[in-house]
PDB file of C-alpha atoms in Angstrom:
ATOM      1  CA  MET D 256      -7.896 -13.448 -11.922  1.00 72.00           C
ATOM      2  CA  SER D 257      -4.129 -13.153 -11.479  1.00 93.00           C
ATOM      3  CA  TRP D 258      -2.605 -10.940  -8.793  1.00 96.00           C
ATOM      4  CA  GLN D 259      -0.879  -8.969 -11.563  1.00 97.00           C
ATOM      5  CA  THR D 260      -4.291  -8.169 -13.064  1.00 97.00           C
ATOM      6  CA  TYR D 261      -5.401  -6.719  -9.717  1.00 96.00           C
ATOM      7  CA  VAL D 262      -2.339  -4.442  -9.734  1.00 97.00           C
ATOM      8  CA  ASP D 263      -2.626  -3.454 -13.404  1.00 96.00           C
ATOM      9  CA  ASP D 264      -6.415  -3.007 -13.623  1.00 96.00           C
ATOM     10  CA  HIS D 265      -7.430  -1.994 -10.106  1.00 95.00           C
ATOM     11  CA  LEU D 266      -4.451  -0.278  -8.473  1.00 97.00           C
ATOM     12  CA  MET D 267      -2.796   1.368 -11.494  1.00 97.00           C
ATOM     13  CA  CYS D 268      -6.118   2.557 -12.945  1.00 93.00           C
ATOM     14  CA  ASP D 269      -6.797   6.109 -14.147  1.00 91.00           C
ATOM     15  CA  ILE D 270      -8.679   8.404 -11.756  1.00 86.00           C
ATOM     16  CA  GLU D 271      -9.599  11.658 -13.470  1.00 86.00           C
ATOM     17  CA  GLY D 272      -6.538  11.267 -15.691  1.00 90.00           C
ATOM     18  CA  ASN D 273      -4.188  10.523 -12.794  1.00 92.00           C
ATOM     19  CA  ARG D 274      -2.846   7.268 -11.409  1.00 96.00           C
ATOM     20  CA  LEU D 275      -0.704   5.866  -8.615  1.00 98.00           C
ATOM     21  CA  THR D 276       3.052   6.188  -9.096  1.00 97.00           C
ATOM     22  CA  ALA D 277       3.559   2.554  -8.013  1.00 98.00           C
ATOM     23  CA  ALA D 278       1.567  -0.275  -6.454  1.00 98.00           C
ATOM     24  CA  ALA D 279       2.044  -3.816  -5.178  1.00 98.00           C
ATOM     25  CA  ILE D 280       0.372  -6.730  -3.457  1.00 98.00           C
ATOM     26  CA  ILE D 281       2.810  -8.286  -1.011  1.00 98.00           C
ATOM     27  CA  GLY D 282       2.256 -11.327   1.186  1.00 97.00           C
ATOM     28  CA  GLN D 283       2.452 -10.698   4.916  1.00 96.00           C
ATOM     29  CA  ASP D 284       5.701 -12.687   4.848  1.00 95.00           C
ATOM     30  CA  GLY D 285       7.227 -10.098   2.480  1.00 95.00           C
ATOM     31  CA  SER D 286       6.886 -12.159  -0.712  1.00 97.00           C
ATOM     32  CA  VAL D 287       5.840 -10.159  -3.769  1.00 97.00           C
ATOM     33  CA  TRP D 288       2.577 -11.445  -5.264  1.00 98.00           C
ATOM     34  CA  ALA D 289       2.416  -8.758  -7.946  1.00 98.00           C
ATOM     35  CA  GLN D 290       3.750  -5.243  -8.500  1.00 98.00           C
ATOM     36  CA  SER D 291       3.821  -2.437 -11.006  1.00 98.00           C
ATOM     37  CA  ALA D 292       6.995  -1.999 -13.043  1.00 97.00           C
ATOM     38  CA  THR D 293       7.639   1.210 -11.079  1.00 97.00           C
ATOM     39  CA  PHE D 294       7.400  -0.336  -7.587  1.00 98.00           C
ATOM     40  CA  PRO D 295      10.683   0.234  -5.702  1.00 97.00           C
ATOM     41  CA  GLN D 296      12.930  -2.570  -4.455  1.00 96.00           C
ATOM     42  CA  PHE D 297      12.212  -2.783  -0.720  1.00 97.00           C
ATOM     43  CA  LYS D 298      14.005  -4.525   2.135  1.00 95.00           C
ATOM     44  CA  PRO D 299      12.366  -7.440   4.020  1.00 95.00           C
ATOM     45  CA  GLU D 300      12.822  -5.606   7.343  1.00 96.00           C
ATOM     46  CA  GLU D 301      10.735  -2.695   6.002  1.00 97.00           C
ATOM     47  CA  ILE D 302       7.785  -5.068   5.501  1.00 97.00           C
ATOM     48  CA  SER D 303       8.425  -6.554   8.963  1.00 97.00           C
ATOM     49  CA  SER D 304       8.209  -3.048  10.470  1.00 97.00           C
ATOM     50  CA  ILE D 305       4.927  -2.389   8.660  1.00 97.00           C
ATOM     51  CA  MET D 306       3.516  -5.718   9.905  1.00 97.00           C
ATOM     52  CA  LYS D 307       4.638  -4.858  13.453  1.00 97.00           C
ATOM     53  CA  ASP D 308       2.704  -1.575  13.266  1.00 96.00           C
ATOM     54  CA  PHE D 309      -0.458  -3.491  12.346  1.00 96.00           C
ATOM     55  CA  ASP D 310       0.068  -5.658  15.460  1.00 95.00           C
ATOM     56  CA  GLU D 311       1.196  -2.741  17.652  1.00 94.00           C
ATOM     57  CA  PRO D 312      -0.482   0.396  16.218  1.00 94.00           C
ATOM     58  CA  GLY D 313       1.665   3.491  16.609  1.00 92.00           C
ATOM     59  CA  SER D 314       5.025   1.691  16.587  1.00 95.00           C
ATOM     60  CA  LEU D 315       6.018   3.371  13.277  1.00 95.00           C
ATOM     61  CA  ALA D 316       4.958   6.885  14.304  1.00 92.00           C
ATOM     62  CA  PRO D 317       8.218   7.832  16.105  1.00 95.00           C
ATOM     63  CA  THR D 318      10.557   6.549  13.353  1.00 95.00           C
ATOM     64  CA  GLY D 319       8.432   6.853  10.217  1.00 97.00           C
ATOM     65  CA  LEU D 320       7.487   4.249   7.643  1.00 97.00           C
ATOM     66  CA  TYR D 321      10.359   3.230   5.389  1.00 97.00           C
ATOM     67  CA  LEU D 322       9.939   1.636   1.967  1.00 97.00           C
ATOM     68  CA  ALA D 323      12.941   1.189  -0.345  1.00 96.00           C
ATOM     69  CA  GLY D 324      14.866   3.515   1.951  1.00 96.00           C
ATOM     70  CA  THR D 325      12.334   6.337   1.512  1.00 97.00           C
ATOM     71  CA  LYS D 326      10.966   7.700   4.782  1.00 97.00           C
ATOM     72  CA  TYR D 327       7.268   8.573   5.030  1.00 98.00           C
ATOM     73  CA  MET D 328       5.827  10.470   7.986  1.00 97.00           C
ATOM     74  CA  VAL D 329       3.014   8.337   9.414  1.00 97.00           C
ATOM     75  CA  ILE D 330      -0.305  10.189   9.434  1.00 93.00           C
ATOM     76  CA  GLN D 331      -3.807   9.084  10.387  1.00 83.00           C
ATOM     77  CA  GLY D 332      -4.808   5.541   9.587  1.00 88.00           C
ATOM     78  CA  GLU D 333      -7.015   2.830  11.004  1.00 93.00           C
ATOM     79  CA  ALA D 334      -5.335   0.839  13.790  1.00 92.00           C
ATOM     80  CA  GLY D 335      -4.627  -2.695  12.624  1.00 94.00           C
ATOM     81  CA  ALA D 336      -6.109  -2.084   9.150  1.00 97.00           C
ATOM     82  CA  VAL D 337      -4.587   0.909   7.298  1.00 98.00           C
ATOM     83  CA  ILE D 338      -1.330   2.869   7.556  1.00 97.00           C
ATOM     84  CA  ARG D 339      -1.005   6.151   5.691  1.00 97.00           C
ATOM     85  CA  GLY D 340       2.232   8.032   5.147  1.00 97.00           C
ATOM     86  CA  LYS D 341       3.188  11.387   3.655  1.00 97.00           C
ATOM     87  CA  LYS D 342       6.395  12.616   2.023  1.00 97.00           C
ATOM     88  CA  GLY D 343       6.463  15.995   0.337  1.00 96.00           C
ATOM     89  CA  SER D 344       3.794  16.183  -2.365  1.00 96.00           C
ATOM     90  CA  GLY D 345       3.196  12.436  -2.279  1.00 97.00           C
ATOM     91  CA  GLY D 346       2.714   9.546   0.062  1.00 98.00           C
ATOM     92  CA  ILE D 347       1.787   5.918   0.618  1.00 98.00           C
ATOM     93  CA  THR D 348      -1.254   3.919   1.716  1.00 98.00           C
ATOM     94  CA  VAL D 349      -0.920   0.364   3.074  1.00 98.00           C
ATOM     95  CA  LYS D 350      -4.049  -1.769   3.593  1.00 98.00           C
ATOM     96  CA  LYS D 351      -3.802  -5.089   5.430  1.00 98.00           C
ATOM     97  CA  THR D 352      -5.943  -8.012   4.300  1.00 98.00           C
ATOM     98  CA  ALA D 353      -6.155 -11.513   5.800  1.00 97.00           C
ATOM     99  CA  GLN D 354      -3.085 -12.681   3.845  1.00 97.00           C
ATOM    100  CA  ALA D 355      -1.478  -9.688   2.174  1.00 97.00           C
ATOM    101  CA  LEU D 356      -0.603  -5.996   2.155  1.00 98.00           C
ATOM    102  CA  ILE D 357      -1.903  -3.722  -0.599  1.00 98.00           C
ATOM    103  CA  LEU D 358       0.495  -0.804  -1.169  1.00 98.00           C
ATOM    104  CA  GLY D 359      -0.075   2.312  -3.237  1.00 98.00           C
ATOM    105  CA  ILE D 360       2.427   5.141  -3.700  1.00 98.00           C
ATOM    106  CA  TYR D 361       1.337   8.470  -5.158  1.00 98.00           C
ATOM    107  CA  GLU D 362       2.557  11.918  -6.158  1.00 97.00           C
ATOM    108  CA  GLU D 363       0.519  15.033  -6.901  1.00 95.00           C
ATOM    109  CA  PRO D 364      -1.718  15.704  -8.757  1.00 96.00           C
ATOM    110  CA  LEU D 365      -3.232  12.482  -7.334  1.00 96.00           C
ATOM    111  CA  THR D 366      -4.598  13.332  -3.896  1.00 95.00           C
ATOM    112  CA  PRO D 367      -4.128  11.376  -0.656  1.00 95.00           C
ATOM    113  CA  GLY D 368      -7.870  10.673  -0.637  1.00 95.00           C
ATOM    114  CA  GLN D 369      -7.754   9.200  -4.142  1.00 96.00           C
ATOM    115  CA  CYS D 370      -4.818   6.956  -3.197  1.00 97.00           C
ATOM    116  CA  ASN D 371      -6.650   5.826  -0.046  1.00 97.00           C
ATOM    117  CA  MET D 372      -9.787   5.064  -2.059  1.00 96.00           C
ATOM    118  CA  ILE D 373      -7.921   2.988  -4.687  1.00 97.00           C
ATOM    119  CA  VAL D 374      -5.902   0.945  -2.180  1.00 98.00           C
ATOM    120  CA  GLU D 375      -8.572   0.512   0.491  1.00 97.00           C
ATOM    121  CA  ARG D 376     -11.341  -0.410  -1.950  1.00 96.00           C
ATOM    122  CA  LEU D 377      -9.262  -3.299  -3.343  1.00 97.00           C
ATOM    123  CA  GLY D 378      -8.237  -4.290   0.191  1.00 98.00           C
ATOM    124  CA  ASP D 379     -11.860  -4.349   1.348  1.00 97.00           C
ATOM    125  CA  TYR D 380     -12.826  -6.444  -1.689  1.00 97.00           C
ATOM    126  CA  LEU D 381     -10.044  -8.979  -0.976  1.00 97.00           C
ATOM    127  CA  LEU D 382     -11.087  -9.120   2.701  1.00 97.00           C
ATOM    128  CA  ASP D 383     -14.654  -9.872   1.585  1.00 97.00           C
ATOM    129  CA  GLN D 384     -13.216 -12.740  -0.518  1.00 95.00           C
ATOM    130  CA  GLY D 385     -11.384 -14.133   2.533  1.00 94.00           C
ATOM    131  CA  LEU D 386      -7.987 -13.131   1.161  1.00 94.00           C
TER     132      LEU D 386
END
């Protein structure tokens, strides 16, 4: 299965008539493996900051998580595994796998819990596959 299929069929899927605003699978080096057409153009240093927070949990909390210049307030996550951010009526979930980052961005009416479920379920599956 191609990485684009994972994005299109698993991350951008309908949940009760709603879906993520944007999603991507990005290598830990910042290379884009696959992304939705709506995924914003990010800066390499933004991915580096996210990776640093996985290595040093809490490092993003004081400054916020930035993606494509948008600042998300870091909220609860799982140290070294998941970072969750909130901005207004939307937010972001980032799940780390062995080789990649799974990113999902949402806006209401999709809920934070639904975004977490979509992103983390795919991340857990890829971890089980050794990816």
